[in-house]
Amino acid sequence: MEKIANEADFRARVGTDGLTVAVFKTTWCADCHFIDPFMPAVEEAYADRLRLIEVDRDDLPDLCSELNILGIPSFIAFREGRELIRFVSKLRKSREEIEQFLDRAVAVSAEIAPK
């Protein structure tokens, strides 16, 4: 997963025509570390449909404030710079829940894509 280090890179990645899902995490978050072992396989499974990027909430606090990122990890799907949907909950996220969210993100993105 590509790690985003600054706001300009974030805006460039989410501003593309394709579907980009930003995963907001931190180094001290136990629930963020819980998803680390299976996220590479998830990323590989969805590689033909979306791009995953990682944002450390502590590195980009102004951006995260603008996007109202409170709980982590948080997942937000973007296309052409617009937020499509997000997956935020205070509970630990399972691989199945993340994949269900990604499936919904792909479906929503397909609905708004030019025909």
Coordinates of N, CA and C in Angstrom, one line a residue, residues 21-94:
V21 N -9.0 4.2 -2.5 CA -9.5 4.0 -1.2 C -8.3 4.4 -0.2
A22 N -8.6 5.4 0.6 CA -7.6 5.9 1.5 C -7.9 5.2 2.9
V23 N -6.8 4.6 3.4 CA -6.9 4.0 4.7 C -6.1 4.9 5.7
F24 N -6.9 5.4 6.7 CA -6.3 6.3 7.7 C -5.9 5.5 8.9
K25 N -4.6 5.6 9.3 CA -4.1 4.8 10.4 C -3.2 5.6 11.3
T26 N -2.6 5.0 12.3 CA -1.5 5.6 13.1 C -0.6 4.4 13.5
T27 N 0.6 4.8 13.9 CA 1.5 3.7 14.4 C 1.1 3.2 15.7
W28 N 0.4 3.9 16.6 CA 0.1 3.5 17.9 C -1.2 2.8 18.1
C29 N -2.0 2.7 17.0 CA -3.3 2.1 17.0 C -3.3 0.6 16.9
A30 N -3.8 -0.1 18.0 CA -3.8 -1.6 18.0 C -4.7 -2.1 16.9
D31 N -5.9 -1.5 16.7 CA -6.8 -2.0 15.6 C -6.2 -1.8 14.2
C32 N -5.3 -0.8 14.1 CA -4.7 -0.6 12.8 C -3.7 -1.7 12.6
H33 N -2.9 -2.1 13.6 CA -2.0 -3.2 13.5 C -2.7 -4.5 13.3
F34 N -3.9 -4.7 13.8 CA -4.7 -5.9 13.6 C -5.0 -6.2 12.1
I35 N -5.2 -5.1 11.3 CA -5.5 -5.4 9.9 C -4.2 -5.5 9.0
D36 N -3.1 -5.2 9.6 CA -1.8 -5.2 8.8 C -1.5 -6.6 8.1
P37 N -1.7 -7.7 8.9 CA -1.3 -9.0 8.3 C -2.1 -9.3 7.0
F38 N -3.4 -9.0 6.9 CA -4.2 -9.4 5.8 C -4.4 -8.3 4.7
M39 N -4.0 -7.1 5.0 CA -4.2 -6.0 4.0 C -3.4 -6.2 2.7
P40 N -2.2 -6.8 2.7 CA -1.5 -7.0 1.4 C -2.3 -8.0 0.5
A41 N -2.9 -9.0 1.1 CA -3.7 -10.0 0.3 C -5.0 -9.3 -0.2
V42 N -5.6 -8.4 0.6 CA -6.8 -7.7 0.2 C -6.4 -6.8 -1.0
E43 N -5.3 -6.1 -0.8 CA -4.9 -5.1 -1.9 C -4.7 -5.9 -3.2
E44 N -4.1 -7.0 -3.1 CA -3.8 -7.8 -4.3 C -5.1 -8.3 -4.9
A45 N -6.1 -8.7 -4.1 CA -7.4 -9.2 -4.6 C -8.1 -8.1 -5.3
Y46 N -8.0 -6.9 -5.0 CA -8.7 -5.7 -5.5 C -7.9 -4.9 -6.5
A47 N -6.7 -5.3 -6.8 CA -5.7 -4.5 -7.6 C -6.3 -4.1 -8.9
D48 N -7.1 -4.9 -9.5 CA -7.7 -4.6 -10.8 C -8.9 -3.6 -10.8
R49 N -9.3 -3.3 -9.6 CA -10.5 -2.5 -9.4 C -10.3 -1.2 -8.7
L50 N -9.2 -1.1 -7.9 CA -9.0 0.1 -7.1 C -7.6 0.2 -6.6
R51 N -7.2 1.4 -6.1 CA -5.9 1.6 -5.5 C -6.1 1.9 -4.1
L52 N -5.3 1.3 -3.2 CA -5.3 1.6 -1.8 C -4.1 2.4 -1.4
I53 N -4.4 3.5 -0.7 CA -3.3 4.3 -0.2 C -3.4 4.4 1.4
E54 N -2.3 4.6 2.0 CA -2.3 4.7 3.5 C -1.9 6.1 3.9
V55 N -2.7 6.7 4.9 CA -2.4 8.0 5.4 C -2.3 7.8 6.9
D56 N -1.1 8.3 7.5 CA -1.0 8.3 8.9 C -1.6 9.6 9.5
R57 N -2.6 9.4 10.3 CA -3.4 10.5 10.8 C -2.5 11.5 11.5
D58 N -1.5 11.1 12.2 CA -0.6 11.9 13.0 C 0.3 12.8 12.0
D59 N 0.6 12.3 10.8 CA 1.4 13.0 9.9 C 0.7 14.1 9.2
L60 N -0.6 13.9 9.0 CA -1.4 14.9 8.2 C -2.7 15.3 9.0
P61 N -2.5 16.0 10.2 CA -3.6 16.3 11.1 C -4.6 17.3 10.5
D62 N -4.1 18.3 9.7 CA -5.0 19.2 9.1 C -6.0 18.5 8.1
L63 N -5.4 17.7 7.2 CA -6.2 16.9 6.2 C -7.2 16.1 7.0
C64 N -6.8 15.4 8.0 CA -7.7 14.5 8.7 C -8.8 15.3 9.4
S65 N -8.5 16.5 9.9 CA -9.5 17.3 10.5 C -10.5 17.7 9.4
E66 N -10.0 18.1 8.3 CA -10.9 18.5 7.2 C -11.8 17.4 6.8
L67 N -11.3 16.2 6.8 CA -12.1 15.0 6.4 C -12.9 14.4 7.5
N68 N -12.7 15.0 8.7 CA -13.4 14.5 9.9 C -13.1 13.0 10.3
I69 N -11.8 12.8 10.2 CA -11.3 11.4 10.6 C -11.1 11.4 12.1
L70 N -12.0 10.7 12.8 CA -12.0 10.6 14.2 C -11.5 9.3 14.7
G71 N -12.2 8.2 14.3 CA -11.8 6.9 14.6 C -10.8 6.3 13.6
I72 N -10.0 5.4 14.0 CA -9.0 4.7 13.1 C -9.0 3.3 13.4
P73 N -8.7 2.4 12.4 CA -8.6 2.8 11.0 C -9.9 3.2 10.4
S74 N -9.8 4.2 9.5 CA -11.0 4.6 8.7 C -10.7 4.4 7.2
F75 N -11.7 4.1 6.5 CA -11.5 3.8 5.0 C -12.5 4.8 4.3
I76 N -11.9 5.5 3.3 CA -12.8 6.4 2.5 C -12.4 6.2 1.1
A77 N -13.5 6.0 0.3 CA -13.4 5.8 -1.2 C -13.6 7.1 -1.9
F78 N -12.6 7.4 -2.8 CA -12.7 8.6 -3.6 C -12.6 8.3 -5.1
R79 N -13.2 9.1 -5.9 CA -13.1 9.1 -7.3 C -13.2 10.5 -7.8
E80 N -12.2 10.9 -8.6 CA -12.1 12.3 -9.1 C -12.2 13.4 -8.0
G81 N -11.5 13.0 -6.9 CA -11.5 14.0 -5.7 C -12.7 14.0 -4.9
R82 N -13.7 13.3 -5.2 CA -15.0 13.3 -4.5 C -15.1 12.1 -3.6
E83 N -15.5 12.3 -2.4 CA -15.7 11.2 -1.5 C -17.0 10.4 -1.9
L84 N -16.9 9.1 -2.1 CA -18.0 8.3 -2.4 C -18.7 7.7 -1.2
I85 N -18.0 6.9 -0.5 CA -18.5 6.3 0.8 C -17.3 6.2 1.7
R86 N -17.7 5.9 3.0 CA -16.6 5.7 4.0 C -17.1 4.5 4.9
F87 N -16.0 3.9 5.5 CA -16.2 2.8 6.5 C -15.5 3.2 7.8
V88 N -16.3 3.6 8.8 CA -15.8 4.1 10.0 C -16.7 3.4 11.1
S89 N -16.0 2.8 12.1 CA -16.8 2.3 13.2 C -15.8 2.3 14.4
K90 N -16.3 2.2 15.6 CA -15.5 2.2 16.8 C -15.0 0.7 17.0
L91 N -15.6 -0.2 16.3 CA -15.2 -1.6 16.5 C -14.0 -2.0 15.6
R92 N -13.3 -3.0 16.0 CA -12.2 -3.6 15.2 C -12.8 -4.1 13.9
K93 N -12.1 -3.9 12.8 CA -12.6 -4.2 11.5 C -12.0 -5.6 11.1
S94 N -12.9 -6.5 10.6 CA -12.4 -7.8 10.1 C -12.1 -7.7 8.6

